[in-house]
Amino acid sequence: MEKEKMLITLERYDQLIAERAVYKNEAQRLEDENIELKAQIKDLEEENNKIPSIHFNTPKTTDEEEVLIVD
């Protein structure tokens, strides 16, 4: 009887070790995915910063006013 309990305990221990390995692998995969996504975000932010902003309501510069006067 004691050996049966011990055998069940060892089987459960092995099962828990296997489950732990699965969770550790999943955690590592998610961490790698997180790092990759952070790199993509950084690249997109850098790309966004390179795009010039267009301001439609800006006053005309002096040079533009001179061109209008000459025309």
Coordinates of N, CA and C in Angstrom, one line a residue, residues 1 5 12 21 25-26 28 35 37 41 43:
M1 N 0.8 -1.2 0.0 CA 0.0 0.0 0.0 C 0.9 1.3 0.0
K5 N 1.2 4.3 -3.0 CA 1.0 5.7 -2.7 C 2.3 6.5 -3.2
R12 N 2.7 11.7 -10.2 CA 2.2 13.0 -10.2 C 3.3 14.0 -10.2
A21 N 7.6 22.3 -17.7 CA 8.4 22.4 -18.8 C 7.6 23.1 -20.0
N25 N 8.4 26.7 -21.6 CA 8.6 26.9 -23.0 C 7.6 28.0 -23.6
E26 N 6.4 28.0 -23.1 CA 5.4 28.9 -23.5 C 5.8 30.3 -23.1
Q28 N 8.8 31.4 -22.5 CA 9.9 31.9 -23.3 C 9.5 32.3 -24.7
I35 N 9.6 40.7 -27.3 CA 10.8 41.4 -27.7 C 10.6 41.8 -29.2
L37 N 7.9 42.2 -30.9 CA 6.8 43.3 -31.1 C 7.3 44.6 -30.6
I41 N 7.5 48.0 -32.9 CA 7.0 49.3 -32.5 C 8.0 50.4 -32.6
D43 N 10.6 50.4 -34.6 CA 10.8 50.7 -36.0 C 9.7 51.6 -36.6

